[in-house]
mmCIF file of C-alpha atoms in Angstrom:
data_model
loop_
_atom_site.group_PDB
_atom_site.id
_atom_site.type_symbol
_atom_site.label_atom_id
_atom_site.label_comp_id
_atom_site.label_asym_id
_atom_site.label_seq_id
_atom_site.Cartn_x
_atom_site.Cartn_y
_atom_site.Cartn_z
ATOM 1 C CA MET A 228 0.011 -0.081 -0.015
ATOM 2 C CA LYS A 229 1.076 3.327 -0.759
ATOM 3 C CA VAL A 230 -0.117 6.997 -0.482
ATOM 4 C CA GLY A 231 -2.605 7.329 -3.714
ATOM 5 C CA ASP A 232 -3.851 3.802 -3.634
ATOM 6 C CA LYS A 233 -7.369 3.171 -3.302
ATOM 7 C CA ALA A 234 -8.214 1.875 0.204
ATOM 8 C CA PRO A 235 -9.029 -1.999 0.086
ATOM 9 C CA LEU A 236 -12.539 -2.413 1.442
ATOM 10 C CA PHE A 237 -12.822 -5.048 4.324
ATOM 11 C CA GLU A 238 -15.504 -6.321 6.618
ATOM 12 C CA GLY A 239 -15.048 -7.318 10.072
ATOM 13 C CA ILE A 240 -16.583 -7.666 13.701
ATOM 14 C CA THR A 241 -16.572 -4.715 16.077
ATOM 15 C CA ASP A 242 -16.142 -4.728 19.684
ATOM 16 C CA THR A 243 -19.683 -5.014 20.272
ATOM 17 C CA GLY A 244 -20.107 -7.937 18.191
ATOM 18 C CA GLU A 245 -21.676 -5.889 15.139
ATOM 19 C CA LYS A 246 -20.791 -6.332 11.582
ATOM 20 C CA PHE A 247 -18.268 -3.455 10.185
ATOM 21 C CA SER A 248 -18.018 -2.849 6.434
ATOM 22 C CA LEU A 249 -15.260 -0.021 5.357
ATOM 23 C CA ALA A 250 -17.662 0.776 2.354
ATOM 24 C CA ASP A 251 -20.329 2.064 4.873
ATOM 25 C CA TYR A 252 -18.092 5.058 5.616
ATOM 26 C CA ILE A 253 -16.696 5.571 2.161
ATOM 27 C CA GLY A 254 -17.956 8.888 0.657
ATOM 28 C CA LYS A 255 -19.247 9.933 3.854
ATOM 29 C CA HIS A 256 -16.097 10.499 6.320
ATOM 30 C CA ASN A 257 -12.543 10.885 6.211
ATOM 31 C CA ILE A 258 -11.061 7.544 7.867
ATOM 32 C CA VAL A 259 -8.261 6.973 10.157
ATOM 33 C CA LEU A 260 -7.487 3.283 10.284
ATOM 34 C CA TYR A 261 -4.925 2.232 12.718
ATOM 35 C CA PHE A 262 -3.259 -1.193 12.954
ATOM 36 C CA TYR A 263 -1.826 -2.089 16.375
ATOM 37 C CA PRO A 264 -0.164 -5.401 17.733
ATOM 38 C CA LYS A 265 -2.314 -6.290 20.890
ATOM 39 C CA ASP A 266 -4.888 -4.867 23.213
ATOM 40 C CA ASP A 267 -4.042 -3.652 26.723
ATOM 41 C CA THR A 268 -0.233 -3.765 26.115
ATOM 42 C CA PRO A 269 1.814 -0.581 27.092
ATOM 43 C CA GLY A 270 2.535 0.930 23.487
ATOM 44 C CA CYS A 271 -0.922 0.058 22.366
ATOM 45 C CA THR A 272 -2.600 1.495 25.291
ATOM 46 C CA ARG A 273 -0.568 5.007 24.927
ATOM 47 C CA GLU A 274 -1.564 4.835 21.235
ATOM 48 C CA ALA A 275 -5.366 4.094 21.793
ATOM 49 C CA CYS A 276 -5.385 6.579 24.715
ATOM 50 C CA ALA A 277 -3.817 9.235 22.539
ATOM 51 C CA PHE A 278 -6.539 8.841 19.989
ATOM 52 C CA ARG A 279 -8.927 9.081 22.788
ATOM 53 C CA ASP A 280 -7.460 12.057 24.454
ATOM 54 C CA ASN A 281 -7.629 14.023 21.152
ATOM 55 C CA TRP A 282 -11.385 12.831 20.435
ATOM 56 C CA ASN A 283 -12.802 16.335 20.473
ATOM 57 C CA LEU A 284 -10.062 17.628 18.211
ATOM 58 C CA LEU A 285 -10.413 14.781 15.872
ATOM 59 C CA GLN A 286 -14.203 15.265 15.349
ATOM 60 C CA GLY A 287 -13.293 18.663 13.766
ATOM 61 C CA TYR A 288 -12.131 16.745 10.803
ATOM 62 C CA ASP A 289 -15.240 14.712 10.219
ATOM 63 C CA VAL A 290 -13.485 11.479 10.661
ATOM 64 C CA VAL A 291 -14.125 7.883 11.750
ATOM 65 C CA ILE A 292 -11.551 6.361 13.916
ATOM 66 C CA ILE A 293 -10.972 2.523 13.467
ATOM 67 C CA GLY A 294 -8.362 0.467 15.387
ATOM 68 C CA ILE A 295 -7.702 -2.772 14.351
ATOM 69 C CA SER A 296 -5.827 -5.854 15.831
ATOM 70 C CA SER A 297 -6.117 -9.744 15.845
ATOM 71 C CA ASP A 298 -7.458 -9.580 19.388
ATOM 72 C CA ASP A 299 -10.940 -11.115 19.595
ATOM 73 C CA VAL A 300 -14.164 -9.220 20.088
ATOM 74 C CA GLU A 301 -14.258 -9.893 23.899
ATOM 75 C CA SER A 302 -10.774 -8.512 24.237
ATOM 76 C CA HIS A 303 -11.815 -5.491 22.295
ATOM 77 C CA LYS A 304 -14.827 -5.036 24.247
ATOM 78 C CA LYS A 305 -12.639 -5.087 27.745
ATOM 79 C CA PHE A 306 -9.878 -2.811 26.188
ATOM 80 C CA LYS A 307 -12.418 -0.324 25.060
ATOM 81 C CA GLN A 308 -14.297 -0.208 28.614
ATOM 82 C CA LYS A 309 -11.129 -0.219 30.550
ATOM 83 C CA TYR A 310 -9.848 3.009 28.728
ATOM 84 C CA ASN A 311 -13.146 4.467 27.799
ATOM 85 C CA LEU A 312 -12.288 4.455 24.005
ATOM 86 C CA PRO A 313 -14.853 6.268 22.013
ATOM 87 C CA PHE A 314 -13.898 4.653 18.861
ATOM 88 C CA ILE A 315 -14.507 1.564 16.878
ATOM 89 C CA LEU A 316 -12.166 -1.601 17.374
ATOM 90 C CA VAL A 317 -12.259 -4.456 14.718
ATOM 91 C CA SER A 318 -11.027 -7.792 15.397
ATOM 92 C CA ASP A 319 -8.822 -9.377 12.582
ATOM 93 C CA PRO A 320 -7.888 -12.660 14.007
ATOM 94 C CA ASP A 321 -7.095 -14.387 10.845
ATOM 95 C CA LYS A 322 -4.956 -11.304 9.764
ATOM 96 C CA LYS A 323 -6.702 -10.786 6.531
ATOM 97 C CA ILE A 324 -7.330 -6.985 7.040
ATOM 98 C CA ARG A 325 -3.632 -6.585 7.914
ATOM 99 C CA GLU A 326 -2.593 -8.320 4.736
ATOM 100 C CA LEU A 327 -4.828 -6.440 2.561
ATOM 101 C CA TYR A 328 -3.016 -3.201 3.805
ATOM 102 C CA ASP A 329 0.435 -4.962 3.895
ATOM 103 C CA ALA A 330 0.620 -4.179 7.649
ATOM 104 C CA LYS A 331 1.962 -7.418 8.504
ATOM 105 C CA GLY A 332 5.411 -6.250 10.381
ATOM 106 C CA PHE A 333 8.358 -8.442 11.166
ATOM 107 C CA ILE A 334 8.874 -9.899 14.673
ATOM 108 C CA LEU A 335 5.669 -7.838 16.015
ATOM 109 C CA PRO A 336 2.621 -7.027 14.040
ATOM 110 C CA ALA A 337 2.992 -3.602 12.593
ATOM 111 C CA ARG A 338 1.977 -0.422 14.274
ATOM 112 C CA ILE A 339 0.629 1.695 11.243
ATOM 113 C CA THR A 340 -1.743 4.147 10.607
ATOM 114 C CA PHE A 341 -3.684 5.260 7.297
ATOM 115 C CA VAL A 342 -5.491 8.476 6.659
ATOM 116 C CA ILE A 343 -8.106 7.808 4.091
ATOM 117 C CA ASP A 344 -10.008 10.534 2.416
ATOM 118 C CA LYS A 345 -13.865 10.744 1.709
ATOM 119 C CA LYS A 346 -13.182 9.456 -1.841
ATOM 120 C CA GLY A 347 -11.533 6.196 -0.290
ATOM 121 C CA ILE A 348 -8.018 7.174 -1.458
ATOM 122 C CA ILE A 349 -5.020 6.703 1.182
ATOM 123 C CA ARG A 350 -3.555 10.272 1.652
ATOM 124 C CA HIS A 351 -1.150 9.405 4.304
ATOM 125 C CA ILE A 352 0.759 6.399 5.893
ATOM 126 C CA TYR A 353 2.632 6.513 9.144
ATOM 127 C CA ASN A 354 4.680 3.587 10.208
ATOM 128 C CA SER A 355 6.297 3.495 13.652
ATOM 129 C CA GLN A 356 6.408 0.805 16.243
ATOM 130 C CA LEU A 357 8.485 2.995 18.453
ATOM 131 C CA ASN A 358 6.517 6.018 18.824
ATOM 132 C CA PRO A 359 2.714 4.917 19.487
ATOM 133 C CA GLU A 360 1.583 8.453 20.595
ATOM 134 C CA ASN A 361 2.807 9.956 17.303
ATOM 135 C CA HIS A 362 0.163 8.211 15.237
ATOM 136 C CA VAL A 363 -2.492 10.485 16.202
ATOM 137 C CA LYS A 364 -0.253 13.625 15.798
ATOM 138 C CA GLU A 365 0.645 12.213 12.207
ATOM 139 C CA ALA A 366 -3.252 11.631 11.637
ATOM 140 C CA LEU A 367 -4.044 15.215 12.666
ATOM 141 C CA LYS A 368 -1.570 16.692 10.388
ATOM 142 C CA ALA A 369 -2.985 14.706 7.216
ATOM 143 C CA LEU A 370 -6.501 15.644 8.442
ATOM 144 C CA GLU A 371 -5.747 19.377 8.567
ATOM 145 C CA MET A 372 -4.153 19.030 4.905
ATOM 146 C CA LEU A 373 -7.360 17.355 3.918
ATOM 147 C CA LYS A 374 -9.358 19.999 5.457
ATOM 148 C CA LYS A 375 -7.332 22.877 3.700
ATOM 149 C CA GLU A 376 -7.925 20.981 0.292
ATOM 150 C CA GLU A 377 -11.441 20.693 0.865
ATOM 151 C CA GLU A 378 -12.005 24.381 1.782
ATOM 152 C CA SER A 379 -9.821 25.391 -1.233
ATOM 153 C CA ILE A 380 -12.227 23.649 -3.654
ATOM 154 C CA SER A 381 -15.471 24.961 -1.900
#
């Protein structure tokens, strides 16, 4: 996957046990899709809480946040409740979504964030295992760029 590619569509199950389809959001919202290794581990918790702590700011960009790991629905549910996460977590136990986005990693599953515009085009990719909190900062920069582009068109 690279910037400019069309975001692959996928379906999964959310932390509430409901079916999720990325296609339902394309054309309606910007999307931040972030892959992380494991629920309730130090780096993944810092990353999720950074998205949570910037929730109000993120909402100014008409964005849907989706976190994806291979954890099961029950693990996602506990993780979301424990840290009061206001966004969707999708379970990818067979790692098929990860493969679609080439977000496999080496020793650990990759920590990688994709910013997808309303047309379904990948506009920014940030890949860093070592700086979990920077994922939200990078997403915000990309969303600000998208907002400026939208404003210049209208």
